[in-house]
Amino acid sequence: MSVRKASLTFRVPQMTIVRYEKSPTAQKIGRKTKLDTTEEALLVDMLIAFGNSGFPMNKHDLRSFVDEISFGKGIGTFFSEEWHRRCMRDNEKQISLRMGSNVDRKKAREWTPECAEDWISLLAKLESEGYLSDPAARINFDE
């Protein structure tokens, strides 16, 4: 059967049949990825480990880490926002974008160095008065 007749019979583009005749195994179309599949799998495992430890990597840290890997390999390319989106999309069953804390962003912006110094001075005052060293003076609010 000719390529044209097979194309009409099975309603498949002719180039698909020609490519299949050259190589019957399916191949990805497009350029090769910078990181191979084992490196991406190790990267996903590392992201899962960081997330389980309570300190998940944010987008900026992940891209910086992957840039360091690429410079170490001699690739020297910068990984873009598109790479991050593709990585998250391809591994969406295993990883997701997480926040490192459950603090509201508005409250986090309000936390200034002056507020931190006031909090530390309050703790120092309570320590000097003996409230923090005496276990009977502590109150457990969750019971």
Short mmCIF file of C-alpha atoms in Angstrom, two decimals:
data_model
loop_
_atom_site.label_atom_id
_atom_site.label_comp_id
_atom_site.label_asym_id
_atom_site.label_seq_id
_atom_site.Cartn_x
_atom_site.Cartn_y
_atom_site.Cartn_z
CA MET A 1 0.00 0.00 0.00
CA SER A 2 1.36 3.42 -0.89
CA VAL A 3 1.82 6.22 1.62
CA ARG A 4 -0.89 8.30 -0.01
CA LYS A 5 -3.41 5.44 -0.03
CA ALA A 6 -2.61 4.55 3.61
CA SER A 7 -3.04 8.20 4.54
CA LEU A 8 -6.48 8.34 2.96
CA THR A 9 -7.54 4.94 4.30
CA PHE A 10 -6.53 5.51 7.94
CA ARG A 11 -7.02 9.30 7.93
CA VAL A 12 -3.49 9.99 9.11
CA PRO A 13 -1.18 12.70 7.72
CA GLN A 14 1.32 11.41 5.16
CA MET A 15 4.33 12.71 7.09
CA THR A 16 3.25 10.69 10.13
CA ILE A 17 3.41 7.52 8.04
CA VAL A 18 6.77 8.52 6.53
CA ARG A 19 8.23 9.19 10.00
CA TYR A 20 6.86 5.87 11.25
CA GLU A 21 8.49 4.02 8.35
CA LYS A 22 11.86 5.58 9.22
CA SER A 23 11.59 4.88 12.95
CA PRO A 24 8.68 2.85 14.34
CA THR A 25 9.41 3.92 17.93
CA ALA A 26 7.92 7.22 19.05
CA GLN A 27 10.35 10.09 19.55
CA LYS A 28 9.85 13.44 21.18
CA ILE A 29 9.65 16.35 18.78
CA GLY A 30 11.79 19.38 19.57
CA ARG A 31 15.17 20.03 21.07
CA LYS A 32 16.63 18.06 23.95
CA THR A 33 16.10 19.29 27.48
CA LYS A 34 19.00 20.80 29.42
CA LEU A 35 18.48 18.43 32.35
CA ASP A 36 17.94 14.77 31.59
CA THR A 37 15.15 12.72 33.17
CA THR A 38 17.28 11.34 36.02
CA GLU A 39 18.41 14.84 37.00
CA GLU A 40 14.84 16.11 36.96
CA ALA A 41 13.74 13.12 39.06
CA LEU A 42 16.50 13.88 41.59
CA LEU A 43 15.43 17.52 41.60
CA VAL A 44 11.81 16.52 42.32
CA ASP A 45 12.96 14.21 45.13
CA MET A 46 15.00 17.05 46.61
CA LEU A 47 12.01 19.42 46.43
CA ILE A 48 9.84 16.83 48.20
CA ALA A 49 12.48 16.38 50.91
CA PHE A 50 12.71 20.16 51.45
CA GLY A 51 8.91 20.39 51.63
CA ASN A 52 8.66 17.54 54.14
CA SER A 53 11.30 19.15 56.34
CA GLY A 54 9.16 22.29 56.64
CA PHE A 55 11.34 24.54 54.49
CA PRO A 56 10.04 24.27 50.92
CA MET A 57 12.00 25.99 48.17
CA ASN A 58 10.35 28.96 46.57
CA LYS A 59 10.53 29.72 42.86
CA HIS A 60 13.57 31.98 43.13
CA ASP A 61 15.59 29.50 45.22
CA LEU A 62 14.75 26.65 42.85
CA ARG A 63 15.82 28.58 39.78
CA SER A 64 19.05 29.70 41.49
CA PHE A 65 19.81 26.11 42.50
CA VAL A 66 19.21 24.80 38.97
CA ASP A 67 21.36 27.61 37.54
CA GLU A 68 24.20 26.49 39.82
CA ILE A 69 23.77 22.90 38.59
CA SER A 70 23.88 24.05 34.97
CA PHE A 71 27.03 26.11 35.53
CA GLY A 72 28.61 23.09 37.21
CA LYS A 73 27.77 20.96 34.17
CA GLY A 74 29.13 23.62 31.83
CA ILE A 75 25.78 24.36 30.19
CA GLY A 76 25.82 27.98 31.31
CA THR A 77 22.17 28.69 30.57
CA PHE A 78 19.66 30.55 32.67
CA PHE A 79 16.42 28.76 33.48
CA SER A 80 13.41 30.99 32.84
CA GLU A 81 9.90 31.40 34.21
CA GLU A 82 8.72 29.16 31.37
CA TRP A 83 11.06 26.40 32.55
CA HIS A 84 9.67 26.71 36.08
CA ARG A 85 6.07 26.51 34.81
CA ARG A 86 6.90 23.48 32.66
CA CYS A 87 8.67 21.75 35.54
CA MET A 88 5.72 22.34 37.85
CA ARG A 89 3.26 21.21 35.16
CA ASP A 90 5.18 18.05 34.28
CA ASN A 91 5.50 16.99 37.92
CA GLU A 92 2.19 18.32 39.24
CA LYS A 93 1.24 14.98 40.83
CA GLN A 94 4.35 15.05 43.01
CA ILE A 95 5.13 18.70 43.71
CA SER A 96 3.30 21.97 44.09
CA LEU A 97 4.21 25.56 44.87
CA ARG A 98 4.18 26.09 48.63
CA MET A 99 4.65 28.91 51.07
CA GLY A 100 7.37 28.53 53.68
CA SER A 101 5.16 29.80 56.48
CA ASN A 102 1.52 30.19 57.36
CA VAL A 103 2.02 33.87 58.19
CA ASP A 104 -0.23 36.26 56.33
CA ARG A 105 1.74 38.36 53.84
CA LYS A 106 0.21 41.59 55.11
CA LYS A 107 1.23 40.80 58.68
CA ALA A 108 4.70 39.84 57.50
CA ARG A 109 5.11 43.25 55.83
CA GLU A 110 4.08 44.96 59.07
CA TRP A 111 6.82 43.13 61.01
CA THR A 112 9.65 45.66 61.12
CA PRO A 113 13.06 45.65 62.84
CA GLU A 114 11.61 47.95 65.53
CA CYS A 115 8.83 45.43 66.23
CA ALA A 116 11.42 42.66 66.51
CA GLU A 117 13.51 44.71 68.95
CA ASP A 118 10.41 45.45 71.06
CA TRP A 119 9.56 41.73 71.15
CA ILE A 120 13.10 40.80 72.20
CA SER A 121 13.12 43.47 74.92
CA LEU A 122 9.75 42.18 76.20
CA LEU A 123 11.13 38.64 76.38
CA ALA A 124 14.25 39.90 78.17
CA LYS A 125 12.06 41.77 80.69
CA LEU A 126 9.93 38.68 81.33
CA GLU A 127 13.09 36.60 81.75
CA SER A 128 14.54 39.08 84.27
CA GLU A 129 11.28 39.00 86.24
CA GLY A 130 11.44 35.20 86.33
CA TYR A 131 8.34 34.44 84.29
CA LEU A 132 10.14 32.44 81.62
CA SER A 133 12.36 30.44 83.99
CA ASP A 134 9.53 29.31 86.30
CA PRO A 135 7.50 26.48 84.69
CA ALA A 136 4.50 27.23 86.92
CA ALA A 137 4.26 30.75 85.50
CA ARG A 138 3.76 29.56 81.95
CA ILE A 139 0.28 29.15 80.52
CA ASN A 140 -0.58 26.59 77.89
CA PHE A 141 -3.31 28.05 75.69
CA ASP A 142 -4.10 24.94 73.65
CA GLU A 143 -5.62 22.94 76.54
#
